């Protein structure tokens, strides 16, 4: 997994420390992996037609990393529950994250 050093912005691949500045990256890698795990669980919960659990896992992922995918899953979970006002907020978050990369 490629990871950008939060200190010097150097892209590192499969290293526990930044090759440029020596910043420790293991904790950040663990956080990003946990966010991806929550995304995967959320997708499975949506497939099983369990939108509330899908939302809970999407929110956990969002708290770890504000990703467009987490916002999309939260959006879909709210739409499944016919909570359109909340869905619209997540749709907006999803669009902002896509624009900002």
Coordinates of C-alpha atoms in Angstrom, one line a residue, residues 1-67:
X1 CA 0.0 0.0 0.0
X2 CA 1.4 3.4 -1.0
X3 CA 1.2 6.0 1.7
X4 CA 2.0 9.7 1.7
X5 CA 4.2 10.9 4.6
X6 CA 2.2 13.4 6.6
X7 CA 5.4 15.3 7.4
X8 CA 7.2 15.7 4.1
X9 CA 4.5 14.4 1.6
X10 CA 6.9 11.8 0.1
X11 CA 5.0 8.8 -1.3
X12 CA 6.3 5.6 0.3
X13 CA 5.5 2.0 -0.6
X14 CA 5.5 -0.8 1.9
X15 CA 7.8 1.0 4.4
X16 CA 7.2 1.5 8.1
X17 CA 9.1 4.7 8.0
X18 CA 9.4 7.5 5.4
X19 CA 12.4 7.0 3.2
X20 CA 12.9 10.8 3.0
X21 CA 12.5 12.1 6.5
X22 CA 12.3 9.0 8.7
X23 CA 8.7 9.7 10.0
X24 CA 7.0 6.6 11.5
X25 CA 4.2 5.4 9.2
X26 CA 3.0 2.2 10.9
X27 CA 0.2 3.9 12.8
X28 CA -1.0 5.7 9.7
X29 CA -0.9 2.4 7.8
X30 CA -3.0 0.7 10.5
X31 CA -5.6 3.5 10.4
X32 CA -5.9 3.3 6.6
X33 CA -6.2 -0.5 6.7
X34 CA -8.9 -0.2 9.4
X35 CA -10.8 2.3 7.3
X36 CA -10.6 -0.1 4.3
X37 CA -11.8 -3.0 6.4
X38 CA -14.8 -0.9 7.6
X39 CA -15.6 -0.1 3.9
X40 CA -15.6 -3.8 3.0
X41 CA -17.9 -4.7 5.9
X42 CA -20.2 -1.8 5.0
X43 CA -20.5 -3.1 1.4
X44 CA -21.3 -6.6 2.7
X45 CA -24.0 -5.2 5.0
X46 CA -25.6 -3.3 2.2
X47 CA -25.6 -6.5 0.0
X48 CA -27.3 -8.3 2.9
X49 CA -29.9 -5.6 3.0
X50 CA -28.9 -4.4 6.4
X51 CA -28.6 -0.6 5.9
X52 CA -28.3 0.4 9.5
X53 CA -25.2 -1.8 10.1
X54 CA -23.9 -0.7 6.7
X55 CA -24.2 2.9 7.9
X56 CA -22.5 2.2 11.2
X57 CA -19.5 0.7 9.4
X58 CA -19.4 3.5 6.8
X59 CA -19.4 6.0 9.6
X60 CA -16.5 4.2 11.3
X61 CA -14.5 4.3 8.1
X62 CA -15.4 8.0 7.6
X63 CA -14.0 8.8 11.1
X64 CA -10.8 7.1 10.3
X65 CA -10.4 8.5 6.7
X66 CA -12.8 10.9 5.0
X67 CA -13.0 9.0 1.8

